Coordinates of C-alpha atoms in Angstrom, one line a residue:
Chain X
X1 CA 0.0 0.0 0.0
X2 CA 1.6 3.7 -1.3
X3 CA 0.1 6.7 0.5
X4 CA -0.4 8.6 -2.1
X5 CA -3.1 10.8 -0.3
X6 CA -1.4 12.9 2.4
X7 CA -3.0 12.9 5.3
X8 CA -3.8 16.8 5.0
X9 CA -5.6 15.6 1.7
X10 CA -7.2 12.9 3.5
X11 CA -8.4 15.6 6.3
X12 CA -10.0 17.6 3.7
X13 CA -12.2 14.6 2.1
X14 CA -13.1 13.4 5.2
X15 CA -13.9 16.6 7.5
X16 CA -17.6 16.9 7.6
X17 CA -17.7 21.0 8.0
X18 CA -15.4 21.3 4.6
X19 CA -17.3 18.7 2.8
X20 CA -20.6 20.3 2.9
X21 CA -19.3 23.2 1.3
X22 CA -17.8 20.9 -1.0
X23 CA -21.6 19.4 -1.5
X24 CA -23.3 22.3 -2.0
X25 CA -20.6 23.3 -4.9
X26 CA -20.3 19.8 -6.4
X27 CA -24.4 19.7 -6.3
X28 CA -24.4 23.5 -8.4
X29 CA -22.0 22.2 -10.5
X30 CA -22.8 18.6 -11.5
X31 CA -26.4 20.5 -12.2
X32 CA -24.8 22.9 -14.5
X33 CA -22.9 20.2 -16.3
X34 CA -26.1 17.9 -16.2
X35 CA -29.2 20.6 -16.9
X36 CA -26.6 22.4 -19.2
X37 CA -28.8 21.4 -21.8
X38 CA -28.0 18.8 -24.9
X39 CA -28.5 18.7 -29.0
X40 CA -27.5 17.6 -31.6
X41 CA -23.8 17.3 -33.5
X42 CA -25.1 17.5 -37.0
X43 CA -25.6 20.5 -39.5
X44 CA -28.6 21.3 -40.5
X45 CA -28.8 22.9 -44.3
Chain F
X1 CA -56.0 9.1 -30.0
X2 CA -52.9 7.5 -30.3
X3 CA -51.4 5.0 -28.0
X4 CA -47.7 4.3 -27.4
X5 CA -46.1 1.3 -26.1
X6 CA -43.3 1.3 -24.0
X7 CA -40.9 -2.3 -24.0
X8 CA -39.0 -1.8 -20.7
X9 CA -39.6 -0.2 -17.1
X10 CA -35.8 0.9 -16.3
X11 CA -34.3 4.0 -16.5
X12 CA -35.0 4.5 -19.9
X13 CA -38.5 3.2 -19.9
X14 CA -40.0 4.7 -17.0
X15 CA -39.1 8.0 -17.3
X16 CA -40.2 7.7 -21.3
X17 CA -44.1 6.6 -19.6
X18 CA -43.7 8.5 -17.0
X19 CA -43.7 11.9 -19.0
X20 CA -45.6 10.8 -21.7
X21 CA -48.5 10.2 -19.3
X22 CA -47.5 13.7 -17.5
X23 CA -47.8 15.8 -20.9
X24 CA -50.6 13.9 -22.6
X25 CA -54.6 13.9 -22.7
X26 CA -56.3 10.8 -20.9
X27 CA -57.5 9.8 -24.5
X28 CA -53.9 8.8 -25.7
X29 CA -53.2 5.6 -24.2
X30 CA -49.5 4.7 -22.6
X31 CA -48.7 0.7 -22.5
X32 CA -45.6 -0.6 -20.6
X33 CA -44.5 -4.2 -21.2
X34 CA -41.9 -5.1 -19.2
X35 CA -41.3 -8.8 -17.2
X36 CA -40.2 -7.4 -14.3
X37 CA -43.1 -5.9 -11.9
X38 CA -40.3 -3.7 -9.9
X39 CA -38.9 -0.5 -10.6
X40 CA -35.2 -0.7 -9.5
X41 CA -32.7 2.0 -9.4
X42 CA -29.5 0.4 -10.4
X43 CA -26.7 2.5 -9.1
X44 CA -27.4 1.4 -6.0
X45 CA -27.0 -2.1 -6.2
X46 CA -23.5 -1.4 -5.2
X47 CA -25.0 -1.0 -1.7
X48 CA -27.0 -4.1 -1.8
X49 CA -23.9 -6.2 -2.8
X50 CA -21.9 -4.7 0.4
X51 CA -24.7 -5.4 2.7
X52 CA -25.4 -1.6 3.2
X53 CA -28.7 -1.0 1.6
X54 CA -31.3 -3.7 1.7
X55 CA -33.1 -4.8 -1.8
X56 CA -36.1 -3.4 -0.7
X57 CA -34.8 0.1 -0.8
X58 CA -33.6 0.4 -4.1
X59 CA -36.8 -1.4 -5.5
X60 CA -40.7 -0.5 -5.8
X61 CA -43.8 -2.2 -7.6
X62 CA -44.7 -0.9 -10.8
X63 CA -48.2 -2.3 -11.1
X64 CA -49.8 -0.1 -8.2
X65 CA -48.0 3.2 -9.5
X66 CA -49.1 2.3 -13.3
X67 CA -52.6 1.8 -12.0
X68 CA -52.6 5.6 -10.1
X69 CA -50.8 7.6 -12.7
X70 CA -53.5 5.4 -15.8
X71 CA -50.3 3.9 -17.1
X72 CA -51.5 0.1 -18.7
X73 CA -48.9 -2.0 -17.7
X74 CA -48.5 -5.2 -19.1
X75 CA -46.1 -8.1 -17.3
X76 CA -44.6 -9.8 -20.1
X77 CA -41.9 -9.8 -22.3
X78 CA -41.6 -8.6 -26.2
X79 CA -41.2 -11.8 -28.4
X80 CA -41.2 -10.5 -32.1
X81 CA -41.9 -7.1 -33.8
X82 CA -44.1 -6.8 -36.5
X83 CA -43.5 -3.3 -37.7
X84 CA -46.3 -3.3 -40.5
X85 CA -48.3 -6.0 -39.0
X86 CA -50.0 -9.2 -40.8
X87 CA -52.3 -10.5 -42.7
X88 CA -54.7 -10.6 -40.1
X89 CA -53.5 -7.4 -38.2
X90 CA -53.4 -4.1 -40.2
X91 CA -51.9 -2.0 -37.1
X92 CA -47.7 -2.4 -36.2
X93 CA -47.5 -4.8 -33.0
X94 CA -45.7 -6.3 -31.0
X95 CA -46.1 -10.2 -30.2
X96 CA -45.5 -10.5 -26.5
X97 CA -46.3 -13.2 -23.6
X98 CA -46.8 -12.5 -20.4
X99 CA -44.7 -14.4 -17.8
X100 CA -46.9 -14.1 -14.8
X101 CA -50.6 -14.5 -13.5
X102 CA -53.0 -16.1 -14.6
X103 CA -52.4 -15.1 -18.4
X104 CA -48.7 -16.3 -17.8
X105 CA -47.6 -18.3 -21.0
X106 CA -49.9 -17.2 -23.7
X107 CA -49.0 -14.2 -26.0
X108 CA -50.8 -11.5 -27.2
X109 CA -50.3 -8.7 -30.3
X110 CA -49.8 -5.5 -28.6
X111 CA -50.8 -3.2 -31.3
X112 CA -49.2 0.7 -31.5
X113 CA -48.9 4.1 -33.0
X114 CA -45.8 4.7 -31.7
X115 CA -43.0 2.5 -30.0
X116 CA -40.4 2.8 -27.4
X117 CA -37.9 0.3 -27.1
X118 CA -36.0 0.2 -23.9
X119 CA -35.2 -2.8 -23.3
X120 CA -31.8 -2.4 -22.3
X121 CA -29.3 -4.7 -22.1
X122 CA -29.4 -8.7 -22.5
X123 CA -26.5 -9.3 -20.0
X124 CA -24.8 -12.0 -21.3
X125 CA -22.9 -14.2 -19.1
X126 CA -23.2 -17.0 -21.5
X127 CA -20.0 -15.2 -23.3
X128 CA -17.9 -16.3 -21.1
X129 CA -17.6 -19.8 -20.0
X130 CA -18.5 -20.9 -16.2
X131 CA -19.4 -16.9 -15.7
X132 CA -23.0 -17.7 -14.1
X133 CA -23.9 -15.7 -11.0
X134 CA -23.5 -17.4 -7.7
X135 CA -21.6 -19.8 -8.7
X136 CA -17.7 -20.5 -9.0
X137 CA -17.5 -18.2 -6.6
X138 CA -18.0 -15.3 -8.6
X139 CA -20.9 -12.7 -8.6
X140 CA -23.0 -10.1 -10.4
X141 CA -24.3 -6.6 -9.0
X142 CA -26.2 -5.8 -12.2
X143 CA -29.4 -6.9 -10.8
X144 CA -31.3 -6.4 -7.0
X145 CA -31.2 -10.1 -6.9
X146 CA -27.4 -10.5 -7.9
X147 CA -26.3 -7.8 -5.6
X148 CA -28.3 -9.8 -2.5
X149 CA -26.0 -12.9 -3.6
X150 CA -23.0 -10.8 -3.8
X151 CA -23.2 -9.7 -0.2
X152 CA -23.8 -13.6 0.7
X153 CA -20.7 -14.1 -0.4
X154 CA -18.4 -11.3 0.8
X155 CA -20.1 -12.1 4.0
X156 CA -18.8 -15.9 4.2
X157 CA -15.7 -14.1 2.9
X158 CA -15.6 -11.6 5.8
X159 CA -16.4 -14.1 8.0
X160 CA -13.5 -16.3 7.0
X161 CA -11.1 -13.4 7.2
X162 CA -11.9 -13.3 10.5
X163 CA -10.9 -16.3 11.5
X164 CA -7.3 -15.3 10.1
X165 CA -7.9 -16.9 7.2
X166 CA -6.2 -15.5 3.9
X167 CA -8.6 -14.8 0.9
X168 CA -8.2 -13.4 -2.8
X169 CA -10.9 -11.1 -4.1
X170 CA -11.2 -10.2 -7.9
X171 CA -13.4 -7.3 -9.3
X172 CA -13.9 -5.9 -13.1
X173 CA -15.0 -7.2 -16.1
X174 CA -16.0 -10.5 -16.7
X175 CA -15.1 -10.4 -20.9
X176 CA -13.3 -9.0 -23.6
X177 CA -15.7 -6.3 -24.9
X178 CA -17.5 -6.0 -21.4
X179 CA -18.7 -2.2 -20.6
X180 CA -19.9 -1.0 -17.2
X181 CA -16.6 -0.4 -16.0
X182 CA -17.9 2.0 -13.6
X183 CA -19.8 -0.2 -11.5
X184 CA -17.2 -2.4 -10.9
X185 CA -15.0 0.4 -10.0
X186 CA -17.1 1.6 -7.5
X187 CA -18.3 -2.1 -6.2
X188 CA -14.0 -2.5 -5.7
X189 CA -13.8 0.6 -3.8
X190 CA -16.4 -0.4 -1.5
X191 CA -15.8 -3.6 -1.1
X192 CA -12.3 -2.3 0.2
X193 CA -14.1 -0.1 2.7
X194 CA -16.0 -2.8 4.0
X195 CA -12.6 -4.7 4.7
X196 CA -11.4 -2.3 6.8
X197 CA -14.3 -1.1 8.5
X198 CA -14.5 -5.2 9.6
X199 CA -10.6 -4.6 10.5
X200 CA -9.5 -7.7 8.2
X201 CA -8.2 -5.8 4.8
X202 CA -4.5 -6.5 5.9
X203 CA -5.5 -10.5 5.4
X204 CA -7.0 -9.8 1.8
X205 CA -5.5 -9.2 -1.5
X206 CA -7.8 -7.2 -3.9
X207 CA -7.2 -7.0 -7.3
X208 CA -8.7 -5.3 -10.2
X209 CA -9.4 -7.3 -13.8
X210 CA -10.1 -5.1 -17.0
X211 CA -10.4 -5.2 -20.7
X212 CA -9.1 -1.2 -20.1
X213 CA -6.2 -0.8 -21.3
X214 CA -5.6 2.4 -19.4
X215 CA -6.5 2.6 -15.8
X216 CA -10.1 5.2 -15.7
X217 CA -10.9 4.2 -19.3
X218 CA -14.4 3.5 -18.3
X219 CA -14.9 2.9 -22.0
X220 CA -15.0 6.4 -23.0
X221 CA -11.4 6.3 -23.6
X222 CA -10.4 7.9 -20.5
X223 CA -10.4 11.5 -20.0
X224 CA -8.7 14.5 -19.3
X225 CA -10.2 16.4 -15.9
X226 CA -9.8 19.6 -14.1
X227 CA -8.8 18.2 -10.3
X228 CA -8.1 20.9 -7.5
X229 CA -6.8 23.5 -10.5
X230 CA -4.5 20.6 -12.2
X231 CA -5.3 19.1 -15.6
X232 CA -5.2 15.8 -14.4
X233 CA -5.8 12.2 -16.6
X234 CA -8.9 9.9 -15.8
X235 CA -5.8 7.2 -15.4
X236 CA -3.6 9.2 -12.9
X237 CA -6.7 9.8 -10.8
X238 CA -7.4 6.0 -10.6
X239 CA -4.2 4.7 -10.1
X240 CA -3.7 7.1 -7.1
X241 CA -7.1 5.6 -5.2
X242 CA -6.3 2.5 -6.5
X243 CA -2.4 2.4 -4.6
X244 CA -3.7 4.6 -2.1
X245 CA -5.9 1.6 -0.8
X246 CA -3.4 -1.3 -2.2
X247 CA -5.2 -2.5 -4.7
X248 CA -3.3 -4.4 -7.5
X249 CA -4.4 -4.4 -10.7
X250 CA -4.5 -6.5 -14.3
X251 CA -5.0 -4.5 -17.3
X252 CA -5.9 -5.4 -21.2
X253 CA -7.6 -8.5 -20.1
X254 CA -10.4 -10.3 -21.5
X255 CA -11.9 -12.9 -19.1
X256 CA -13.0 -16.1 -21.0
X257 CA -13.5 -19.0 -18.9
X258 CA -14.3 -19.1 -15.3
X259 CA -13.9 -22.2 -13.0
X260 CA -14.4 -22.6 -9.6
X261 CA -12.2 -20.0 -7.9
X262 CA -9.8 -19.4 -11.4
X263 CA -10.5 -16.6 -13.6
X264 CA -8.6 -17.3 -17.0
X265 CA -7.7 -14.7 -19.6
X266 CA -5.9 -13.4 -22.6
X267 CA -3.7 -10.5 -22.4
X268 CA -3.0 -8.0 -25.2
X269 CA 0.4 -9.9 -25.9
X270 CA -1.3 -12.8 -26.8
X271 CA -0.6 -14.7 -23.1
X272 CA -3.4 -17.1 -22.0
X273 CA -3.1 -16.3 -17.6
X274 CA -5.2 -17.1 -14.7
X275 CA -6.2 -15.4 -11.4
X276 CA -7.4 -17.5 -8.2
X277 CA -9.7 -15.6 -6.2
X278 CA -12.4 -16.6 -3.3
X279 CA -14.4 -14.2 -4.6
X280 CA -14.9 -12.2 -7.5
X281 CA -17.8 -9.6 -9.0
X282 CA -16.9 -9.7 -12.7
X283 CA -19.6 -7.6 -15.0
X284 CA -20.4 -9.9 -18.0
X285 CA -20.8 -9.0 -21.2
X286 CA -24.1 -6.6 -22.8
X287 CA -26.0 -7.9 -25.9
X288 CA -28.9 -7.3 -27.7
X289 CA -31.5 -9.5 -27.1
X290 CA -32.2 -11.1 -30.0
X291 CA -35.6 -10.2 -31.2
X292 CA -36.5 -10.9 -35.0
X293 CA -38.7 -9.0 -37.4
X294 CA -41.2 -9.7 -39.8
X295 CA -43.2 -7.5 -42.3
X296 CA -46.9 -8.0 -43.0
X297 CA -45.9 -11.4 -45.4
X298 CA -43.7 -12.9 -42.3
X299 CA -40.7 -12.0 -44.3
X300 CA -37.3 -12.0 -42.0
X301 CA -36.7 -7.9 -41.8
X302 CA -35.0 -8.1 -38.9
X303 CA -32.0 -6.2 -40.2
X304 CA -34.0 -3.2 -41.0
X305 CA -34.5 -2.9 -37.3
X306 CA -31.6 -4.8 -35.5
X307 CA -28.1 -4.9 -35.5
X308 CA -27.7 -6.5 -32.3
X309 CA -29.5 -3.8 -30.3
X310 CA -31.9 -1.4 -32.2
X311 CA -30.7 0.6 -35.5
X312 CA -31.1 4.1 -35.0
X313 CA -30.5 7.1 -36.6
X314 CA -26.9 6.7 -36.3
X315 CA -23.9 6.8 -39.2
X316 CA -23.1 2.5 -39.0
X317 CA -20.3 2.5 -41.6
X318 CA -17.5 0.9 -41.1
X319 CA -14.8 2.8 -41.0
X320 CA -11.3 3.1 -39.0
X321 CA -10.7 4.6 -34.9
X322 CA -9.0 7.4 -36.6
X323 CA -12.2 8.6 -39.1
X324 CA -14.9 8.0 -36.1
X325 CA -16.7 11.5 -35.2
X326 CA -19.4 12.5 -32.8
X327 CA -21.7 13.3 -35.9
X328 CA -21.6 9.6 -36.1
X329 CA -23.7 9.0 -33.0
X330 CA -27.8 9.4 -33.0
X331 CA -29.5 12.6 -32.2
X332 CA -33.2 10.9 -32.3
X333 CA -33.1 7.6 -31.7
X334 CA -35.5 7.1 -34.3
X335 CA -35.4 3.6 -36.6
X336 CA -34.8 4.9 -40.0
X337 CA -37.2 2.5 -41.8
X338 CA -39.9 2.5 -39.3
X339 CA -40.1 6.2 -38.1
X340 CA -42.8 5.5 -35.5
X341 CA -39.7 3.3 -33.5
X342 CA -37.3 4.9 -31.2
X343 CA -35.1 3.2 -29.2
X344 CA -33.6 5.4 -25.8
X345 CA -31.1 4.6 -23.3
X346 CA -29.0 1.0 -23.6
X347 CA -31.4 -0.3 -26.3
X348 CA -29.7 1.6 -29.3
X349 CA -26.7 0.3 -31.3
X350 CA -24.0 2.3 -31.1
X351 CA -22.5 3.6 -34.3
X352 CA -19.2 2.0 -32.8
X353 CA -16.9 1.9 -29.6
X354 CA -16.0 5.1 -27.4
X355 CA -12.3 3.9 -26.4
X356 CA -9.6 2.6 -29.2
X357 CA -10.8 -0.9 -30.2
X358 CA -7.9 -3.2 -29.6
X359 CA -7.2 -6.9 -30.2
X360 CA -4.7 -9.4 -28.7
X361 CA -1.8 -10.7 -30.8
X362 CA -4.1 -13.6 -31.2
X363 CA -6.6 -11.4 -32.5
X364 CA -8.8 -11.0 -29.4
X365 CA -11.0 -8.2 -29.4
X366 CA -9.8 -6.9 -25.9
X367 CA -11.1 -3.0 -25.0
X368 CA -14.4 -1.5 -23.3
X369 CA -17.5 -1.5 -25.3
X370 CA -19.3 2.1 -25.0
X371 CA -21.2 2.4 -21.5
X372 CA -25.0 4.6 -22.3
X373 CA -25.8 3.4 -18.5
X374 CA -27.9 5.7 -15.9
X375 CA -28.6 9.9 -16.8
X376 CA -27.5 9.5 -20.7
X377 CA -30.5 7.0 -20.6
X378 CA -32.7 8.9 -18.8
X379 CA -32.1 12.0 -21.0
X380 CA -32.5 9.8 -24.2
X381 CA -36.0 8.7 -23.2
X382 CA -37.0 11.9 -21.9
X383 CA -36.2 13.0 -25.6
X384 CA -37.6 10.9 -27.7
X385 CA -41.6 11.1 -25.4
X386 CA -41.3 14.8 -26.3
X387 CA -40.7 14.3 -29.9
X388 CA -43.1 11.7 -29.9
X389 CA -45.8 14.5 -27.8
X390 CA -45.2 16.7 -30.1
X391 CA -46.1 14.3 -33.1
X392 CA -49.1 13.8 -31.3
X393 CA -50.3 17.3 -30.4
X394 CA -48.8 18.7 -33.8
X395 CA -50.6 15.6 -36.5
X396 CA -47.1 15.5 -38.3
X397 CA -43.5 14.3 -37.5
X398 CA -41.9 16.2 -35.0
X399 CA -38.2 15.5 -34.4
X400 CA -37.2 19.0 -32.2
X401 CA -35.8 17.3 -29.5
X402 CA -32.0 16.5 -29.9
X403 CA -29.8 14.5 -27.5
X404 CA -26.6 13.3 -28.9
X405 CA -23.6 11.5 -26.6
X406 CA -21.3 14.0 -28.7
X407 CA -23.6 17.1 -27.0
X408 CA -24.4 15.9 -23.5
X409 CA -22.9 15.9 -20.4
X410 CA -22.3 13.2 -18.0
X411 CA -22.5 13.1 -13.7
X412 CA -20.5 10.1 -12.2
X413 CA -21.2 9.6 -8.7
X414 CA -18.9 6.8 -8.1
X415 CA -19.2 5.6 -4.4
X416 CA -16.0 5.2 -2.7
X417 CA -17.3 3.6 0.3
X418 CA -20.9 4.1 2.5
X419 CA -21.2 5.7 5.6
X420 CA -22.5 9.3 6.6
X421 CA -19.1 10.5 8.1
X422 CA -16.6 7.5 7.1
X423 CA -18.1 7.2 3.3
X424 CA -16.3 8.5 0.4
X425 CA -17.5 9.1 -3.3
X426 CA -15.2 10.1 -7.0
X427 CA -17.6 12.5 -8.7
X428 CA -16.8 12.7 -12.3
X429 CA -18.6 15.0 -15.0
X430 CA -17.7 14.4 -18.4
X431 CA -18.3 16.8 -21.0
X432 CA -19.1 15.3 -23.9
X433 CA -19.9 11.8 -23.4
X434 CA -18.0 10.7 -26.7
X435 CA -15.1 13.3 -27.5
X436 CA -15.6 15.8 -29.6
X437 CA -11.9 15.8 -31.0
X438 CA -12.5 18.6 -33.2
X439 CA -13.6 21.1 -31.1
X440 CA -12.0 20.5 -28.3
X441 CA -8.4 19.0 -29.5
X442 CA -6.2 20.1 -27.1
X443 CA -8.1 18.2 -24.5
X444 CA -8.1 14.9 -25.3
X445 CA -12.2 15.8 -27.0
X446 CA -13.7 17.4 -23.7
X447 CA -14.6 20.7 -22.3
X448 CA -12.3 20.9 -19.4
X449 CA -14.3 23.2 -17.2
X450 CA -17.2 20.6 -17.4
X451 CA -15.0 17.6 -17.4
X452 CA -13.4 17.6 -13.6
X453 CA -13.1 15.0 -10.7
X454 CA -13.8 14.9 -7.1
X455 CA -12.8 13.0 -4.1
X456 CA -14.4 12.8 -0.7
X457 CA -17.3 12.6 1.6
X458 CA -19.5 14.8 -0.3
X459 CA -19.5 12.7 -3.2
X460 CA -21.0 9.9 -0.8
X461 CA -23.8 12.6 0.5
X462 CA -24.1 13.7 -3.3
X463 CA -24.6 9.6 -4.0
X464 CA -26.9 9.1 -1.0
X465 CA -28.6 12.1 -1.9
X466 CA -29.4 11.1 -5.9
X467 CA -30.1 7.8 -4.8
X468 CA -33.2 9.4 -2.9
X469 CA -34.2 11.8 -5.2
X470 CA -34.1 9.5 -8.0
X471 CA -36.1 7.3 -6.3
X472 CA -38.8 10.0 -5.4
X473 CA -38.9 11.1 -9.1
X474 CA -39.8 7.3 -10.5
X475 CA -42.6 7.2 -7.7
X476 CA -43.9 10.5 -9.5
X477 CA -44.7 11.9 -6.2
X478 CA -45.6 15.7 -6.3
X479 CA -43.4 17.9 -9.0
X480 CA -41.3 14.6 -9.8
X481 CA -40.9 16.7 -13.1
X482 CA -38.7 19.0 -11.6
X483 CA -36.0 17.1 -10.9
X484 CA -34.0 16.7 -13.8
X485 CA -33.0 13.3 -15.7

């Protein structure tokens, strides 16, 4: 096993108070990504 | 009126039914045929096969929704398609038989205006030799039911490592051209967690088994990602969980023959090899399901509607890795011989592969098939109900609605392990699902700002948190609309 996550890393992802920040950004923008709307590729003449 | 048939209550299907009955008058009719009475939300069976979840949560009975919401809802399972119908039947229908109650075993012709197909995914274990679910020691989570025997298993496994005993566990994919990487990625993950939160992962040895040929392929050929303002590859990321929490892992490798406790497989050099395990979760193979199609005469026409899953308005030509573009993938999933089919979601044949095909020295076909699992399927059949709406409310062909895997963005929650304060998620977005290589050619075909990774808890809440929602949406409780595919 290499730690390749330092353990200051590994406080971040794990620390409940920083994570729901981090949930509340992830959630605004996954849905930007996601409801960011979709089409088509093709030209249309 | 017009009346739609829907083959299929998954993702796809049941969010096609569910907003066609939403947006249209009580005089259309909406017909689901599916064999399976439950609802299931898939990404979840991870949970079930770690002995987190129970099946019960991640499942609920269609029949009593269908009956609330006016939905017909059929149980039984598509046979043939008749496309013009027969000599005795002058609408298009679908020969079905129902596999329960007391009309279980005889077939009737379910007649249509218009027809979804989603009927997913055959998955085919019978690809690979001994791969059979529950037994040999090796498991499935593609199903409610699999996932409750793979937690059977890691349990007597568990149990044995705590004894002191020694044991070998094996996760990926259970073929050469096997897709769903993703699952299996997250299934590993948590399946590591569980170790350790039972305080016996120093006795096991985990390994991962792909057909990837790059860690973080997923079968979208990898990708590159903004990660905490680096430009990071889909591989990197991987490989740093993966030695992070000691897992080993076997690359380029399709799985062909499974005995009891020995997975054996050929490498990309051409090497036949085998892996012991005393347990293993290996994702099989996905195939079409091999319906057949007859015109009005009972002529054989099932090319003009399958190629293994269902032709759509795709560009099929053969041509080499290099010439593939996104304009070849569908934008409609219309049929293009029989306009009043569509086929959303996993039913569709894809045009070709995401990631580089490869092959072993042997000539092995040895890399991911394309993965159209979860939102992309929701957002396909969500798609093709509104241009089939509009059809319906407009009295001509309506094809406004556009969703193609070149123009769409993706949302991996990958769990990492459960728990509301020791859990742990990867949340991916992907931006576009197949690469654009033209417009965006300095980044490996995706949109950087969109395309970015995440680790930690939140991605477990964000998990937990769709897992619920999702859930709520399929039961169409009060403004289930507004939550988006």
């Amino acid at each position: 096993m290499t730690q390749r996550i330092s353990k200051y890393q590994r406080f971040k992802m794990m620390n409940p108070i920083l994570q729901f920040f981090k949930f509340i950004y992830l959630s605004i923008k996954i849905m930007i990504v996601v409801a960011g709307g979709h089409g088509g590729t093709r030209k249309v003449d | 009126m017009s009346k739609i048939v829907v083959l299929g209550a998954g993702i796809s299907g049941h969010v096609a039914a569910s907003h066609l009955r939403r947006k249209l008058s009580k005089e259309h009719e909406v017909v689901v045929v599916s064999p399976n009475s439950n609802y299931q939300w898939i990404p979840s069976n991870i949970w079930v096969g770690i002995g987190r979840m129970k099946s019960k949560q991640v499942l609920f009975p269609l029949a009593p929704l269908y009956k609330k919401k006016g939905i017909t809802y059929k149980q039984a399972k598509a046979i043939t398609f008749h496309p013009e119908g027969d000599a005795k039947e002058s609408k298009p229908y679908v020969l079905s038989e129902y596999v329960f109650g007391d009309k279980k075993g005889t077939t009737e012709k379910i007649t249509y205006d218009y027809l979804i197909n989603a009927t997913g995914p055959k998955l085919n274990f019978e690809a690979t030799e001994g791969l059979i679910p529950g037994e040999n020691k090796v498991y499935s989570v593609c199903t409610y039911g699999h996932a409750e025997h793979a937690w059977e298993g890691l349990n007597a496994v568990i149990q044995k490592l705590k004894s002191g005993e020694k044991a070998k566990i094996l996760i990926g994919t259970g073929h050469g051209k096997a897709t769903c990487q993703g699952a299996a990625f997250e299934y590993i993950l948590n399946v590591e967690q569980e170790l350790r939160r039972h305080d016996v992962r120093d006795n096991a040895e985990i390994t991962w088994i792909s057909n990837e040929y790059h860690l973080g392929d997923f079968g979208m050929d990898g990708m590159l990602m903004s990660y905490h303002g680096m430009t990071m590859k889909s591989s990197e990321m991987v490989e740093m969980i993966f030695e992070d929490r000691g897992i080993k892992w076997i690359l380029g490798a399709g799985v062909n023959k499974i005995e009891d406790g020995i997975a054996h497989y050929e490498n990309l050099d051409g090497e036949f090899k085998n892996e012991t395990y005393d347990f293993a979760m290996l994702i099989p193979a996905f195939s079409g399901h091999g319906f057949k199609a007859y015109d009005k005469n009972n002529n054989d026409i099932t090319e003009k509607l399958f190629k293994g899953f269902m032709i759509v308005d795709a560009d099929y030509s053969s041509k080499p890795y290099e010439e593939w573009t996104v304009q070849d993938w569908p934008e409609t999933y219309q049929n293009p011989n029989y306009k009043n089919i569509f086929a959303p979601g996993i039913a569709f044949a894809p045009p070709h592969a995401i990631s580089q095909p490869r092959q072993s020295k042997n000539g092995t076909a040895i890399s991911p098939s394309p993965p159209r699992t979860g939102m992309p399927s929701g957002i396909t059949a969500k798609l093709v109900a509104d241009n089939i709406i509009d059809s319906i409310k407009s009295g001509k062909e309506s094809l406004h609605h556009k969703g193609s895997l070149g123009n769409m963005g993706a949302a991996c929650i990958a769990s990492a392990g459960y728990g509301m304060t020791q859990g742990s998620g990867v949340s991916i977005t992907t931006y576009p699902i197949v690469p654009d290589y033209k417009k965006y050619p300095k980044t490996q075909g995706r949109q950087l700002g969109k395309t970015f990774g995440e680790i930690g808890l939140a991605g477990h809440w964000l998990k937990l948190a769709l897992h619920y929602a999702f859930i709520y949406k399929a039961k169409m409780r009060p403004f289930w609309w507004l939550i988006p595919e």
